[in-house]
Amino acid sequence: MALVWGGVTMRPFNTTCALLASERASEPDLAELEALAHELDGTRRAPEDFIELDVRFHLRLASLSGNVPLQTFLASVFRGLGAVRARYPIAYGDMDRAIAY
C-alpha cells in the first residue's frame, strides 16, 4: 500500500528523490541514509519512534536529491501528516512493509 496524500501517491516523489540522491550524494551521505534505514528495524514496537525516524529518512533523502521543489513538497506533506496523526492517533501502518520498501 502506497502512501497517499491529498489523492496523490507519494511513491513517484520518493523514487525521484532516491534516483537524484544516488547521483548526487557522497559516500558518507549514503552511509547516513543506510544507518537511518537500519535504525528503523529497532523501532518496530514503538510506532511514534518509527514514524519520526521514517520521516527523518525521507526528508534527508529529499535533501540529498538536491531538488528544492521536491524537498519543499515532501516537507509539507510530512507536516500535514504529523498534524493529522496528532489529532487522530488511531492506528499505525505496517512497519515491516515500510522497512522492506
N, C-alpha and C. Protein backbone atom coordinates (compact mmCIF):
# COMPACT_ATOMS: atom_id res chain seq x y z
N MET A 1 0.84 -1.17 0.00
CA MET A 1 0.00 0.00 0.00
C MET A 1 0.89 1.24 0.00
N ALA A 2 0.68 2.09 -0.94
CA ALA A 2 1.50 3.29 -1.07
C ALA A 2 0.91 4.43 -0.25
N LEU A 3 1.80 5.27 0.25
CA LEU A 3 1.37 6.46 0.96
C LEU A 3 0.66 7.38 -0.02
N VAL A 4 -0.52 7.84 0.37
CA VAL A 4 -1.30 8.75 -0.47
C VAL A 4 -1.57 10.00 0.35
N TRP A 5 -1.35 11.15 -0.23
CA TRP A 5 -1.59 12.42 0.45
C TRP A 5 -2.38 13.30 -0.51
N GLY A 6 -3.57 13.70 -0.09
CA GLY A 6 -4.41 14.55 -0.92
C GLY A 6 -4.72 13.93 -2.26
N GLY A 7 -4.87 12.60 -2.28
CA GLY A 7 -5.18 11.89 -3.52
C GLY A 7 -3.96 11.63 -4.39
N VAL A 8 -2.77 12.03 -3.93
CA VAL A 8 -1.55 11.84 -4.72
C VAL A 8 -0.72 10.71 -4.10
N THR A 9 -0.34 9.73 -4.91
CA THR A 9 0.53 8.66 -4.44
C THR A 9 1.94 9.22 -4.30
N MET A 10 2.56 8.97 -3.16
CA MET A 10 3.87 9.55 -2.87
C MET A 10 5.03 8.77 -3.48
N ARG A 11 4.83 7.53 -3.87
CA ARG A 11 5.93 6.70 -4.36
C ARG A 11 6.73 7.36 -5.48
N PRO A 12 6.10 7.98 -6.50
CA PRO A 12 6.92 8.62 -7.55
C PRO A 12 7.84 9.71 -7.02
N PHE A 13 7.39 10.45 -6.02
CA PHE A 13 8.21 11.52 -5.46
C PHE A 13 9.40 10.94 -4.69
N ASN A 14 9.14 9.89 -3.90
CA ASN A 14 10.22 9.25 -3.16
C ASN A 14 11.20 8.57 -4.11
N THR A 15 10.69 7.95 -5.16
CA THR A 15 11.57 7.30 -6.15
C THR A 15 12.45 8.33 -6.84
N THR A 16 11.86 9.47 -7.21
CA THR A 16 12.64 10.52 -7.85
C THR A 16 13.73 11.04 -6.92
N CYS A 17 13.37 11.25 -5.65
CA CYS A 17 14.38 11.68 -4.67
C CYS A 17 15.51 10.66 -4.58
N ALA A 18 15.17 9.39 -4.54
CA ALA A 18 16.18 8.34 -4.42
C ALA A 18 17.10 8.31 -5.64
N LEU A 19 16.51 8.44 -6.82
CA LEU A 19 17.33 8.44 -8.04
C LEU A 19 18.28 9.63 -8.07
N LEU A 20 17.76 10.81 -7.75
CA LEU A 20 18.61 12.01 -7.74
C LEU A 20 19.69 11.91 -6.66
N ALA A 21 19.31 11.45 -5.48
CA ALA A 21 20.28 11.32 -4.39
C ALA A 21 21.37 10.31 -4.75
N SER A 22 21.00 9.24 -5.46
CA SER A 22 22.02 8.25 -5.83
C SER A 22 23.06 8.84 -6.77
N GLU A 23 22.68 9.85 -7.52
CA GLU A 23 23.61 10.52 -8.43
C GLU A 23 24.41 11.62 -7.74
N ARG A 24 23.84 12.24 -6.72
CA ARG A 24 24.42 13.46 -6.15
C ARG A 24 25.04 13.30 -4.77
N ALA A 25 24.62 12.29 -4.04
CA ALA A 25 25.08 12.14 -2.65
C ALA A 25 26.49 11.56 -2.59
N SER A 26 27.20 11.95 -1.55
CA SER A 26 28.54 11.41 -1.31
C SER A 26 28.41 10.05 -0.61
N GLU A 27 29.51 9.35 -0.52
CA GLU A 27 29.52 8.07 0.21
C GLU A 27 29.10 8.25 1.67
N PRO A 28 29.60 9.26 2.37
CA PRO A 28 29.13 9.46 3.75
C PRO A 28 27.63 9.76 3.83
N ASP A 29 27.10 10.50 2.85
CA ASP A 29 25.66 10.77 2.82
C ASP A 29 24.87 9.47 2.68
N LEU A 30 25.32 8.62 1.77
CA LEU A 30 24.63 7.34 1.56
C LEU A 30 24.76 6.45 2.79
N ALA A 31 25.90 6.49 3.44
CA ALA A 31 26.07 5.72 4.67
C ALA A 31 25.12 6.20 5.76
N GLU A 32 24.89 7.52 5.81
CA GLU A 32 23.94 8.09 6.77
C GLU A 32 22.53 7.57 6.49
N LEU A 33 22.12 7.55 5.22
CA LEU A 33 20.80 7.01 4.87
C LEU A 33 20.69 5.54 5.25
N GLU A 34 21.74 4.79 4.97
CA GLU A 34 21.73 3.37 5.30
C GLU A 34 21.59 3.15 6.80
N ALA A 35 22.29 3.97 7.58
CA ALA A 35 22.19 3.87 9.04
C ALA A 35 20.78 4.18 9.51
N LEU A 36 20.16 5.21 8.94
CA LEU A 36 18.77 5.53 9.31
C LEU A 36 17.84 4.38 8.97
N ALA A 37 18.03 3.78 7.81
CA ALA A 37 17.18 2.65 7.40
C ALA A 37 17.35 1.47 8.36
N HIS A 38 18.59 1.20 8.78
CA HIS A 38 18.83 0.11 9.71
C HIS A 38 18.23 0.39 11.08
N GLU A 39 18.21 1.64 11.49
CA GLU A 39 17.62 2.01 12.78
C GLU A 39 16.12 1.73 12.82
N LEU A 40 15.47 1.79 11.66
CA LEU A 40 14.03 1.53 11.60
C LEU A 40 13.70 0.16 12.19
N ASP A 41 14.57 -0.79 11.93
CA ASP A 41 14.32 -2.16 12.39
C ASP A 41 14.15 -2.23 13.90
N GLY A 42 14.86 -1.39 14.62
CA GLY A 42 14.79 -1.41 16.09
C GLY A 42 13.59 -0.68 16.66
N THR A 43 12.77 -0.08 15.81
CA THR A 43 11.65 0.71 16.31
C THR A 43 10.30 0.07 15.96
N ARG A 44 10.30 -1.17 15.56
CA ARG A 44 9.05 -1.85 15.16
C ARG A 44 7.98 -1.82 16.25
N ARG A 45 8.38 -1.88 17.48
CA ARG A 45 7.42 -1.93 18.59
C ARG A 45 7.14 -0.55 19.19
N ALA A 46 7.69 0.49 18.58
CA ALA A 46 7.50 1.86 19.07
C ALA A 46 7.05 2.72 17.88
N PRO A 47 5.75 2.68 17.56
CA PRO A 47 5.27 3.36 16.35
C PRO A 47 5.64 4.83 16.24
N GLU A 48 5.58 5.58 17.34
CA GLU A 48 5.93 7.00 17.25
C GLU A 48 7.39 7.20 16.88
N ASP A 49 8.26 6.37 17.49
CA ASP A 49 9.68 6.45 17.17
C ASP A 49 9.93 6.04 15.71
N PHE A 50 9.21 5.00 15.28
CA PHE A 50 9.34 4.53 13.90
C PHE A 50 8.97 5.65 12.93
N ILE A 51 7.85 6.29 13.17
CA ILE A 51 7.38 7.35 12.27
C ILE A 51 8.37 8.52 12.25
N GLU A 52 8.86 8.91 13.40
CA GLU A 52 9.82 10.02 13.46
C GLU A 52 11.08 9.68 12.66
N LEU A 53 11.57 8.48 12.82
CA LEU A 53 12.78 8.06 12.11
C LEU A 53 12.52 7.93 10.61
N ASP A 54 11.35 7.41 10.25
CA ASP A 54 10.98 7.27 8.85
C ASP A 54 10.90 8.65 8.18
N VAL A 55 10.31 9.61 8.86
CA VAL A 55 10.21 10.97 8.33
C VAL A 55 11.62 11.56 8.17
N ARG A 56 12.47 11.37 9.17
CA ARG A 56 13.85 11.86 9.06
C ARG A 56 14.55 11.26 7.85
N PHE A 57 14.35 9.96 7.62
CA PHE A 57 14.96 9.30 6.46
C PHE A 57 14.49 9.95 5.16
N HIS A 58 13.18 10.10 5.03
CA HIS A 58 12.64 10.63 3.77
C HIS A 58 13.02 12.09 3.55
N LEU A 59 13.04 12.88 4.60
CA LEU A 59 13.44 14.27 4.45
C LEU A 59 14.92 14.38 4.12
N ARG A 60 15.73 13.52 4.70
CA ARG A 60 17.17 13.53 4.37
C ARG A 60 17.38 13.09 2.92
N LEU A 61 16.64 12.08 2.50
CA LEU A 61 16.72 11.63 1.10
C LEU A 61 16.35 12.77 0.16
N ALA A 62 15.29 13.49 0.49
CA ALA A 62 14.87 14.62 -0.33
C ALA A 62 15.95 15.70 -0.35
N SER A 63 16.56 15.94 0.79
CA SER A 63 17.63 16.93 0.86
C SER A 63 18.80 16.52 -0.04
N LEU A 64 19.16 15.25 -0.01
CA LEU A 64 20.28 14.77 -0.81
C LEU A 64 19.96 14.74 -2.30
N SER A 65 18.68 14.81 -2.65
CA SER A 65 18.32 14.85 -4.07
C SER A 65 18.79 16.15 -4.71
N GLY A 66 18.92 17.20 -3.90
CA GLY A 66 19.32 18.49 -4.41
C GLY A 66 18.21 19.21 -5.16
N ASN A 67 16.99 18.69 -5.07
CA ASN A 67 15.85 19.27 -5.77
C ASN A 67 14.98 20.01 -4.75
N VAL A 68 15.10 21.33 -4.73
CA VAL A 68 14.40 22.13 -3.71
C VAL A 68 12.88 21.98 -3.79
N PRO A 69 12.26 21.98 -4.98
CA PRO A 69 10.80 21.79 -5.01
C PRO A 69 10.36 20.45 -4.40
N LEU A 70 11.11 19.39 -4.67
CA LEU A 70 10.78 18.09 -4.06
C LEU A 70 10.94 18.15 -2.55
N GLN A 71 12.03 18.76 -2.08
CA GLN A 71 12.26 18.90 -0.64
C GLN A 71 11.10 19.65 0.01
N THR A 72 10.71 20.75 -0.59
CA THR A 72 9.64 21.58 -0.04
C THR A 72 8.32 20.83 -0.02
N PHE A 73 8.02 20.14 -1.10
CA PHE A 73 6.78 19.38 -1.19
C PHE A 73 6.72 18.29 -0.13
N LEU A 74 7.78 17.48 -0.04
CA LEU A 74 7.77 16.39 0.93
C LEU A 74 7.73 16.91 2.37
N ALA A 75 8.43 18.00 2.65
CA ALA A 75 8.36 18.58 4.00
C ALA A 75 6.93 19.00 4.32
N SER A 76 6.25 19.58 3.35
CA SER A 76 4.86 19.99 3.53
C SER A 76 3.96 18.78 3.78
N VAL A 77 4.17 17.73 3.02
CA VAL A 77 3.38 16.50 3.20
C VAL A 77 3.57 15.94 4.61
N PHE A 78 4.82 15.84 5.04
CA PHE A 78 5.07 15.26 6.36
C PHE A 78 4.55 16.15 7.49
N ARG A 79 4.59 17.48 7.30
CA ARG A 79 3.98 18.37 8.30
C ARG A 79 2.48 18.12 8.38
N GLY A 80 1.85 17.99 7.23
CA GLY A 80 0.41 17.72 7.20
C GLY A 80 0.05 16.39 7.83
N LEU A 81 0.83 15.38 7.52
CA LEU A 81 0.58 14.06 8.11
C LEU A 81 0.78 14.09 9.62
N GLY A 82 1.79 14.83 10.07
CA GLY A 82 2.02 14.95 11.51
C GLY A 82 0.85 15.60 12.21
N ALA A 83 0.28 16.62 11.58
CA ALA A 83 -0.88 17.30 12.17
C ALA A 83 -2.07 16.36 12.25
N VAL A 84 -2.28 15.56 11.24
CA VAL A 84 -3.39 14.60 11.24
C VAL A 84 -3.17 13.54 12.31
N ARG A 85 -1.94 13.01 12.38
CA ARG A 85 -1.65 11.98 13.38
C ARG A 85 -1.84 12.51 14.79
N ALA A 86 -1.48 13.77 15.02
CA ALA A 86 -1.61 14.36 16.35
C ALA A 86 -3.08 14.45 16.78
N ARG A 87 -3.95 14.70 15.82
CA ARG A 87 -5.38 14.83 16.14
C ARG A 87 -6.10 13.50 16.17
N TYR A 88 -5.63 12.53 15.38
CA TYR A 88 -6.31 11.24 15.25
C TYR A 88 -5.33 10.09 15.37
N PRO A 89 -4.73 9.89 16.55
CA PRO A 89 -3.73 8.82 16.71
C PRO A 89 -4.39 7.45 16.89
N ILE A 90 -5.07 6.99 15.87
CA ILE A 90 -5.86 5.76 15.99
C ILE A 90 -5.04 4.52 15.67
N ALA A 91 -4.35 4.51 14.57
CA ALA A 91 -3.64 3.30 14.15
C ALA A 91 -2.38 3.67 13.40
N TYR A 92 -1.52 2.71 13.29
CA TYR A 92 -0.26 2.90 12.58
C TYR A 92 -0.20 1.90 11.44
N GLY A 93 0.64 2.18 10.48
CA GLY A 93 0.78 1.33 9.31
C GLY A 93 1.58 0.07 9.60
N ASP A 94 1.83 -0.67 8.56
CA ASP A 94 2.59 -1.90 8.63
C ASP A 94 4.08 -1.57 8.59
N MET A 95 4.74 -1.60 9.75
CA MET A 95 6.12 -1.19 9.83
C MET A 95 7.05 -2.17 9.11
N ASP A 96 6.71 -3.46 9.11
CA ASP A 96 7.53 -4.42 8.38
C ASP A 96 7.53 -4.10 6.89
N ARG A 97 6.39 -3.74 6.36
CA ARG A 97 6.30 -3.37 4.95
C ARG A 97 7.07 -2.09 4.67
N ALA A 98 6.98 -1.12 5.57
CA ALA A 98 7.72 0.13 5.39
C ALA A 98 9.21 -0.10 5.37
N ILE A 99 9.70 -0.96 6.25
CA ILE A 99 11.13 -1.28 6.27
C ILE A 99 11.54 -1.95 4.96
N ALA A 100 10.71 -2.86 4.47
CA ALA A 100 11.02 -3.55 3.22
C ALA A 100 11.11 -2.57 2.05
N TYR A 101 10.23 -1.57 2.03
CA TYR A 101 10.30 -0.56 0.97
C TYR A 101 11.59 0.19 1.01
